[in-house]
Short mmCIF file of C-alpha atoms and ligand atoms in Angstrom, two decimals:
data_model
loop_
_atom_site.label_atom_id
_atom_site.label_comp_id
_atom_site.label_asym_id
_atom_site.label_seq_id
_atom_site.Cartn_x
_atom_site.Cartn_y
_atom_site.Cartn_z
CA MET A 1 0.00 0.00 0.00
CA SER A 2 1.31 3.47 -0.84
CA ASP A 3 2.01 5.87 2.03
CA LYS A 4 -1.01 7.73 3.31
CA ILE A 5 -1.65 11.19 1.91
CA TRP A 6 -3.42 13.22 4.58
CA LEU A 7 -6.05 15.86 4.05
CA SER A 8 -4.07 18.34 6.15
CA SER A 9 -1.16 17.52 8.42
CA PRO A 10 1.14 19.55 10.71
CA HIS A 11 4.07 21.25 9.00
CA MET A 12 6.82 22.54 11.27
CA GLY A 13 8.97 25.45 10.23
CA GLY A 14 12.14 24.61 12.14
CA ASN A 15 12.33 27.15 14.96
CA GLU A 16 9.53 25.71 17.10
CA LEU A 17 11.97 23.69 19.24
CA LYS A 18 14.13 26.76 19.86
CA TYR A 19 11.19 28.46 21.62
CA ILE A 20 10.35 25.28 23.53
CA HIS A 21 13.97 24.99 24.71
CA GLU A 22 13.82 28.59 25.93
CA ALA A 23 10.74 27.69 27.94
CA PHE A 24 12.55 24.73 29.50
CA ASP A 25 15.72 26.73 30.14
CA HIS A 26 13.76 29.27 32.19
CA ASN A 27 11.30 26.75 33.65
CA TRP A 28 8.27 28.43 32.04
CA VAL A 29 6.45 25.11 31.81
CA ALA A 30 3.05 26.57 32.66
CA PRO A 31 -0.06 28.10 31.08
CA LEU A 32 1.65 31.51 31.01
CA GLY A 33 5.08 32.86 30.15
CA PRO A 34 7.12 34.69 27.50
CA ASN A 35 6.04 32.44 24.62
CA VAL A 36 2.37 33.11 25.37
CA ASN A 37 2.97 36.86 25.38
CA GLY A 38 5.23 36.62 22.31
CA PHE A 39 2.73 34.52 20.36
CA GLU A 40 -0.06 36.99 21.14
CA GLU A 41 2.11 39.89 19.94
CA ASP A 42 3.00 37.98 16.74
CA LEU A 43 -0.69 37.42 16.03
CA GLU A 44 -1.59 41.05 16.74
CA LYS A 45 1.09 42.20 14.33
CA PHE A 46 0.02 39.70 11.68
CA LEU A 47 -3.66 40.67 11.88
CA ASN A 48 -2.40 44.22 11.26
CA SER A 49 -5.30 45.82 12.98
CA ASP A 50 -5.81 47.45 16.33
CA VAL A 51 -6.66 44.18 18.07
CA GLN A 52 -5.78 42.45 21.33
CA VAL A 53 -5.29 38.71 21.22
CA VAL A 54 -5.70 36.15 24.02
CA ALA A 55 -4.01 32.77 23.45
CA LEU A 56 -6.18 29.90 24.67
CA SER A 57 -6.22 26.10 24.86
CA ALA A 58 -8.54 25.75 21.83
CA GLY A 59 -10.62 27.62 19.32
CA THR A 60 -13.66 26.04 20.97
CA ALA A 61 -12.65 27.70 24.26
CA ALA A 62 -12.33 31.04 22.45
CA LEU A 63 -15.87 30.68 21.07
CA HIS A 64 -17.18 29.81 24.52
CA LEU A 65 -15.58 32.90 26.09
CA ALA A 66 -16.84 35.11 23.23
CA LEU A 67 -20.40 33.95 23.96
CA ILE A 68 -19.99 34.59 27.69
CA GLU A 69 -18.63 38.08 27.00
CA CYS A 70 -21.60 38.75 24.69
CA GLY A 71 -23.83 37.97 27.67
CA VAL A 72 -25.26 34.69 26.32
CA ASN A 73 -27.08 32.84 29.08
CA TYR A 74 -29.49 29.98 29.70
CA GLY A 75 -32.45 30.08 27.30
CA ASP A 76 -30.99 32.77 25.03
CA GLU A 77 -30.87 32.30 21.28
CA VAL A 78 -27.69 32.54 19.19
CA ILE A 79 -27.63 32.56 15.41
CA CYS A 80 -25.02 30.28 13.83
CA GLN A 81 -24.03 29.33 10.29
CA SER A 82 -25.35 25.80 9.74
CA MET A 83 -22.62 24.70 7.32
CA THR A 84 -19.67 24.39 9.72
CA PHE A 85 -17.79 22.15 12.12
CA SER A 86 -19.74 21.30 15.29
CA ALA A 87 -17.27 23.31 17.42
CA SER A 88 -18.87 26.51 16.06
CA ALA A 89 -22.20 25.55 17.64
CA ASN A 90 -21.35 23.42 20.70
CA PRO A 91 -20.36 26.35 22.95
CA ILE A 92 -23.90 27.77 22.47
CA ALA A 93 -25.15 24.61 24.19
CA TYR A 94 -22.44 24.89 26.90
CA GLN A 95 -24.21 28.13 27.92
CA GLY A 96 -27.62 26.44 27.94
CA ALA A 97 -28.56 28.66 25.00
CA ILE A 98 -30.38 27.64 21.80
CA PRO A 99 -28.68 27.65 18.40
CA VAL A 100 -30.67 29.06 15.49
CA PHE A 101 -29.13 27.80 12.27
CA VAL A 102 -28.86 29.76 9.02
CA ASP A 103 -28.21 28.49 5.49
CA SER A 104 -25.22 29.32 3.26
CA GLU A 105 -25.11 31.20 -0.03
CA ALA A 106 -23.57 29.65 -3.14
CA ASP A 107 -20.63 32.04 -3.76
CA THR A 108 -18.64 31.58 -0.55
CA TRP A 109 -20.57 28.68 1.08
CA ASN A 110 -20.82 30.90 4.16
CA MET A 111 -23.79 32.50 5.94
CA CYS A 112 -26.43 33.83 3.57
CA PRO A 113 -27.20 37.47 4.53
CA THR A 114 -30.79 37.17 3.25
CA ALA A 115 -31.50 34.04 5.29
CA LEU A 116 -29.83 35.74 8.28
CA LYS A 117 -32.24 38.66 8.04
CA GLU A 118 -35.21 36.33 7.69
CA ALA A 119 -34.07 34.41 10.78
CA ILE A 120 -33.66 37.53 12.92
CA ARG A 121 -37.05 38.93 11.85
CA ASP A 122 -38.75 35.66 12.71
CA ARG A 123 -37.01 35.30 16.08
CA PHE A 124 -38.09 38.86 16.92
CA ALA A 125 -41.65 37.94 15.89
CA ASN A 126 -41.38 34.99 18.29
CA GLY A 127 -40.55 37.48 21.03
CA LYS A 128 -36.80 36.92 21.31
CA LYS A 129 -33.83 38.99 20.20
CA PRO A 130 -30.84 36.79 19.29
CA LYS A 131 -27.86 37.52 21.54
CA ALA A 132 -25.10 36.97 18.97
CA ILE A 133 -24.38 35.91 15.37
CA ILE A 134 -21.65 33.34 14.69
CA VAL A 135 -20.38 33.61 11.13
CA VAL A 136 -17.72 31.23 9.77
CA HIS A 137 -15.01 31.63 7.10
CA LEU A 138 -15.30 28.08 5.85
CA TYR A 139 -12.15 26.47 4.42
CA GLY A 140 -10.58 29.94 4.65
CA MET A 141 -13.08 31.61 2.29
CA PRO A 142 -14.17 34.95 3.76
CA ALA A 143 -17.90 35.34 4.33
CA LYS A 144 -19.76 38.29 2.77
CA MET A 145 -18.87 40.50 5.71
CA ASP A 146 -20.27 43.85 4.49
CA GLU A 147 -23.74 42.34 4.08
CA ILE A 148 -23.57 40.32 7.33
CA LEU A 149 -22.33 43.31 9.36
CA ALA A 150 -25.05 45.53 7.86
CA VAL A 151 -27.78 43.12 9.02
CA ALA A 152 -26.11 42.75 12.44
CA LYS A 153 -25.98 46.53 12.79
CA GLU A 154 -29.58 47.00 11.71
CA PHE A 155 -30.72 44.74 14.53
CA ASP A 156 -27.93 45.69 16.95
CA ILE A 157 -26.61 42.14 17.47
CA PRO A 158 -22.88 41.44 18.07
CA VAL A 159 -21.01 39.32 15.52
CA ILE A 160 -18.59 36.56 16.54
CA GLU A 161 -16.34 35.59 13.64
CA ASP A 162 -15.28 31.96 13.64
CA ALA A 163 -12.00 32.40 11.76
CA ALA A 164 -10.65 29.03 12.97
CA GLU A 165 -10.05 28.08 9.34
CA GLY A 166 -9.36 31.61 8.09
CA LEU A 167 -6.07 32.82 9.56
CA GLY A 168 -4.43 34.79 6.75
CA SER A 169 -7.62 35.33 4.76
CA THR A 170 -8.77 38.89 4.09
CA TYR A 171 -11.95 40.62 2.99
CA LYS A 172 -11.45 43.97 1.23
CA GLY A 173 -7.88 43.90 2.49
CA LYS A 174 -8.80 43.47 6.17
CA ALA A 175 -7.90 40.33 8.11
CA CYS A 176 -10.62 37.76 8.82
CA GLY A 177 -11.11 37.56 12.57
CA THR A 178 -10.96 41.35 13.03
CA PHE A 179 -14.45 42.33 11.78
CA GLY A 180 -16.70 41.13 14.56
CA ARG A 181 -16.96 42.12 18.21
CA PHE A 182 -14.84 38.98 18.70
CA GLY A 183 -12.79 36.79 16.38
CA VAL A 184 -11.85 33.16 16.97
CA LEU A 185 -8.69 31.43 15.75
CA SER A 186 -7.67 27.76 16.01
CA PHE A 187 -4.25 26.13 16.03
CA ASN A 188 -5.43 22.54 16.09
CA GLY A 189 -3.16 19.97 14.40
CA ASN A 190 -5.02 20.11 11.09
CA LYS A 191 -5.19 23.91 10.72
CA ILE A 192 -2.98 26.13 8.55
CA ILE A 193 -0.56 26.54 11.46
CA THR A 194 -0.69 24.52 14.66
CA THR A 195 0.37 24.64 18.29
CA SER A 196 -0.56 20.90 18.54
CA GLY A 197 -3.81 22.15 20.05
CA GLY A 198 -4.76 25.72 20.78
CA GLY A 199 -6.79 28.74 19.87
CA ALA A 200 -7.09 32.46 20.35
CA LEU A 201 -9.71 35.11 20.99
CA VAL A 202 -9.35 38.35 19.03
CA CYS A 203 -10.65 41.35 21.01
CA HIS A 204 -10.96 45.06 20.24
CA THR A 205 -10.71 46.55 23.73
CA LYS A 206 -8.45 46.06 26.73
CA GLU A 207 -11.54 45.41 28.88
CA ASP A 208 -12.61 42.52 26.63
CA LYS A 209 -9.11 41.04 26.64
CA ASP A 210 -8.70 41.42 30.41
CA LYS A 211 -12.03 39.71 30.97
CA ALA A 212 -11.06 36.80 28.70
CA VAL A 213 -7.73 36.37 30.53
CA PHE A 214 -9.57 36.48 33.89
CA LEU A 215 -12.20 33.92 32.86
CA SER A 216 -9.65 31.61 31.18
CA THR A 217 -7.48 31.46 34.34
CA GLN A 218 -10.13 30.29 36.83
CA ALA A 219 -11.61 33.76 37.52
CA ARG A 220 -9.52 34.60 40.57
CA ASP A 221 -10.46 37.84 42.30
CA ASN A 222 -7.69 40.14 43.43
CA ALA A 223 -6.90 38.71 46.90
CA PRO A 224 -3.97 36.87 48.56
CA HIS A 225 -6.13 33.76 49.06
CA TYR A 226 -8.26 32.08 46.38
CA GLN A 227 -11.36 34.26 46.17
CA HIS A 228 -14.02 33.82 43.47
CA SER A 229 -17.10 35.81 42.53
CA HIS A 230 -17.44 34.34 38.98
CA ILE A 231 -17.37 30.87 37.45
CA GLY A 232 -13.96 30.43 35.86
CA TYR A 233 -12.41 28.20 33.20
CA ASN A 234 -9.00 26.64 32.65
CA TYR A 235 -8.65 27.77 29.05
CA ARG A 236 -5.26 29.54 28.86
CA MET A 237 -2.63 28.36 26.37
CA SER A 238 0.43 26.51 27.65
CA ASN A 239 3.77 28.30 27.27
CA ILE A 240 5.10 25.14 25.56
CA CYS A 241 2.33 25.16 22.94
CA ALA A 242 2.81 28.91 22.44
CA GLY A 243 6.48 28.17 21.66
CA ILE A 244 5.33 26.00 18.76
CA GLY A 245 3.05 28.86 17.74
CA ARG A 246 5.90 31.38 17.65
CA GLY A 247 7.91 29.09 15.38
CA GLN A 248 4.86 28.58 13.17
CA MET A 249 4.24 32.33 12.86
CA GLU A 250 7.66 32.66 11.19
CA VAL A 251 6.42 30.49 8.30
CA LEU A 252 2.73 31.45 8.14
CA GLY A 253 3.25 33.43 4.94
CA ASP A 254 4.81 30.39 3.25
CA ARG A 255 2.02 28.14 4.48
CA ILE A 256 -0.63 30.43 2.98
CA GLU A 257 1.23 30.47 -0.34
CA ALA A 258 1.47 26.67 -0.35
CA ARG A 259 -2.22 26.13 0.53
CA ARG A 260 -3.27 28.59 -2.15
CA GLY A 261 -1.00 26.66 -4.49
CA MET A 262 -2.98 23.49 -3.74
CA THR A 263 -6.25 25.10 -4.80
CA LYS A 264 -4.49 26.28 -7.97
CA PHE A 265 -3.24 22.71 -8.50
CA TYR A 266 -6.81 21.36 -8.39
CA SER A 267 -8.18 24.26 -10.47
CA ASP A 268 -5.73 23.29 -13.24
CA ILE A 269 -6.77 19.63 -13.11
CA PHE A 270 -10.50 20.37 -13.10
CA ALA A 271 -10.30 23.08 -15.76
CA ARG A 272 -10.52 20.23 -18.27
CA ILE A 273 -13.46 18.52 -16.56
CA ASP A 274 -16.97 19.90 -17.04
CA GLY A 275 -19.20 19.74 -14.00
CA VAL A 276 -16.65 20.16 -11.21
CA ARG A 277 -16.41 23.47 -9.38
CA VAL A 278 -13.39 24.33 -7.25
CA LEU A 279 -14.14 26.78 -4.42
CA THR A 280 -12.41 30.02 -5.41
CA GLU A 281 -12.90 33.67 -4.55
CA PRO A 282 -16.03 35.26 -6.09
CA SER A 283 -14.25 38.62 -6.57
CA GLU A 284 -11.12 40.61 -5.77
CA ASP A 285 -12.68 41.63 -2.45
CA PHE A 286 -12.08 38.10 -1.18
CA TYR A 287 -8.68 36.58 -0.43
CA SER A 288 -8.76 33.03 0.92
CA ASN A 289 -5.90 31.23 2.67
CA HIS A 290 -7.46 28.14 1.02
CA TRP A 291 -6.91 26.08 4.17
CA LEU A 292 -8.63 23.17 2.43
CA ALA A 293 -9.20 22.86 -1.28
CA ALA A 294 -12.84 21.95 -1.85
CA ILE A 295 -14.90 20.98 -4.88
CA THR A 296 -18.48 20.22 -5.77
CA ILE A 297 -19.27 17.60 -8.39
CA ASP A 298 -22.29 17.68 -10.67
CA GLU A 299 -22.99 13.97 -10.98
CA ALA A 300 -25.41 14.43 -13.87
CA LEU A 301 -22.67 16.06 -15.96
CA THR A 302 -19.67 13.98 -14.88
CA GLY A 303 -21.18 10.59 -14.14
CA VAL A 304 -19.10 10.67 -10.96
CA SER A 305 -20.51 11.17 -7.47
CA ARG A 306 -18.74 12.68 -4.49
CA GLU A 307 -18.53 9.19 -3.00
CA ASP A 308 -17.14 7.69 -6.22
CA LEU A 309 -14.21 10.07 -6.07
CA ARG A 310 -13.70 9.76 -2.31
CA LEU A 311 -13.62 5.95 -2.42
CA ALA A 312 -11.34 5.88 -5.46
CA LEU A 313 -8.85 8.13 -3.69
CA LEU A 314 -9.11 6.00 -0.55
CA GLU A 315 -8.15 2.91 -2.58
CA ASP A 316 -4.80 4.59 -3.18
CA ASN A 317 -4.57 5.62 0.51
CA ILE A 318 -5.40 9.26 -0.28
CA GLU A 319 -7.56 10.94 2.33
CA SER A 320 -10.43 13.22 1.27
CA ARG A 321 -13.56 14.17 3.18
CA PRO A 322 -17.13 15.28 2.46
CA LEU A 323 -17.81 18.94 3.26
CA TRP A 324 -19.03 19.70 6.78
CA LYS A 325 -22.44 18.16 7.36
CA PRO A 326 -24.76 21.09 8.16
CA MET A 327 -25.63 21.45 11.84
CA HIS A 328 -29.41 21.53 11.21
CA LEU A 329 -29.06 17.97 9.84
CA GLN A 330 -27.12 16.70 12.87
CA PRO A 331 -29.07 14.45 15.26
CA VAL A 332 -27.81 16.43 18.26
CA PHE A 333 -29.33 19.68 16.92
CA GLU A 334 -32.46 18.25 15.30
CA ASN A 335 -34.78 20.40 17.43
CA SER A 336 -33.06 23.70 16.65
CA PRO A 337 -34.72 26.24 14.36
CA TYR A 338 -33.33 26.58 10.82
CA TYR A 339 -33.72 29.33 8.21
CA GLY A 340 -32.91 29.19 4.52
CA SER A 341 -33.39 26.69 1.74
CA ASN A 342 -31.22 23.76 0.73
CA VAL A 343 -27.92 25.38 -0.30
CA ALA A 344 -25.93 23.86 2.57
CA GLU A 345 -27.64 20.50 2.12
CA LYS A 346 -26.76 20.41 -1.56
CA LEU A 347 -23.17 21.38 -0.86
CA PHE A 348 -22.95 18.52 1.62
CA ASP A 349 -24.34 16.05 -0.93
CA THR A 350 -21.97 17.04 -3.71
CA GLY A 351 -18.88 18.48 -2.02
CA LEU A 352 -15.49 17.04 -1.16
CA CYS A 353 -12.34 18.40 0.50
CA LEU A 354 -9.11 17.26 -1.13
CA PRO A 355 -5.59 16.88 0.31
CA SER A 356 -4.36 20.42 0.91
CA GLY A 357 -1.32 20.18 3.19
CA SER A 358 1.47 22.71 2.69
CA ASN A 359 3.93 19.81 2.95
CA LEU A 360 2.73 17.64 0.06
CA THR A 361 5.57 16.56 -2.24
CA GLU A 362 5.52 16.76 -6.04
CA ALA A 363 5.36 12.94 -6.11
CA GLU A 364 2.33 12.93 -3.81
CA LYS A 365 0.62 15.57 -5.91
CA GLU A 366 1.30 13.48 -8.99
CA ARG A 367 -0.34 10.46 -7.33
CA ILE A 368 -3.41 12.57 -6.56
CA ARG A 369 -3.59 14.03 -10.07
CA ILE A 370 -3.35 10.64 -11.77
CA LYS A 371 -6.04 9.14 -9.55
CA ILE A 372 -8.44 12.03 -10.14
CA GLU A 373 -7.92 11.88 -13.92
CA GLN A 374 -8.51 8.12 -13.90
CA VAL A 375 -11.83 8.55 -12.11
CA PHE A 376 -13.12 11.23 -14.49
CA ASP A 377 -11.70 9.68 -17.69
CA LYS A 378 -13.61 6.45 -17.15
C1 PLP B 421 -11.21 23.76 14.11
C2 PLP B 421 -12.45 24.56 14.18
C3 PLP B 421 -12.97 25.02 15.40
C4 PLP B 421 -12.46 24.56 16.72
O1 PLP B 421 -11.16 24.83 17.02
P1 PLP B 421 -10.38 23.91 18.06
O2 PLP B 421 -9.09 24.65 18.24
O3 PLP B 421 -10.20 22.57 17.43
O4 PLP B 421 -11.18 23.86 19.31
C5 PLP B 421 -14.08 25.83 15.39
N1 PLP B 421 -14.68 26.17 14.25
C6 PLP B 421 -14.24 25.74 13.06
C7 PLP B 421 -14.95 26.18 11.83
C8 PLP B 421 -13.13 24.91 12.98
O5 PLP B 421 -12.73 24.44 11.80
#
């Protein structure tokens, strides 16, 4: 059997161990220290916006804290893009709140502004104002932020940007993760850069950052003993993990180039095949890091289904994966309200993510290309 080709695997830059050694040399083996501060500064500089970043144990933790800071409590409603990874929606349930799911639009596969407006109007008619809107930059593709922010402003609802997949993506030249009241980043092992596991909350005020640091470090009041007047969490990033992050930040630019190169690689292959669409930017306003290359297949035109291609690749030990299954179709969220039509559902039925790692070799890419061409030439 040929070696496995992964969908997206960690890709070290080389200096990660240097930062970890520094942590060991000074005994900063704790969920705070110079690497945590340094990593936060690196991210602030990279986002190139007046933001304050809090490094955390996971992107999921960042989403949870964002909801808490937006005042989401038991019984509240929170609007969330349906087409996403479950981690976008789970923290709503952690708060005892109710997710209200919204469909995607066909250009970016992200939240449809029209369906968003319909959802908000209907929730208001039901007597409840949604407490927050979670919009996702799926596979690195920026959502239609102008339209989403306009609706959010009209109804005065804070936006939480799930940019877990979108570090390095921009919309109209501005970094994804810096548009909403809060932005969420992830450094899980499969993301564009990794800290083995980790995340960050992007804030716009010192108060918001201070509160996130306070909540993520067990909510200790200012006293010599352990005094608590809030429920706290153990969500801060380890100084060891942050060392990996600092090394990764040195190569983030290269990683974005390489991931974008993978989408170009598939665009070239599928340019010759009618009925396959590669997810690419709808206009110059959008710049995607192309974390994962993703396609939709028109089976009627190609005679090939999403599963045909996935299983054929698997035969040669090449990993690919269907697009995220929409949350409103997940058994765990079956009772949650949903607004829109069947855009997300159709994407799920026809869409596939293809190997997109920044560390794929020319030989591996050749193996992928040959397999894809075999399947469609049949
Ligand atoms: C990875 C991911 C998360 C969760 O991040 P973790 O760091 O794994 O907790 C949230 N949302 C989306 C869209 C993601 O892809």
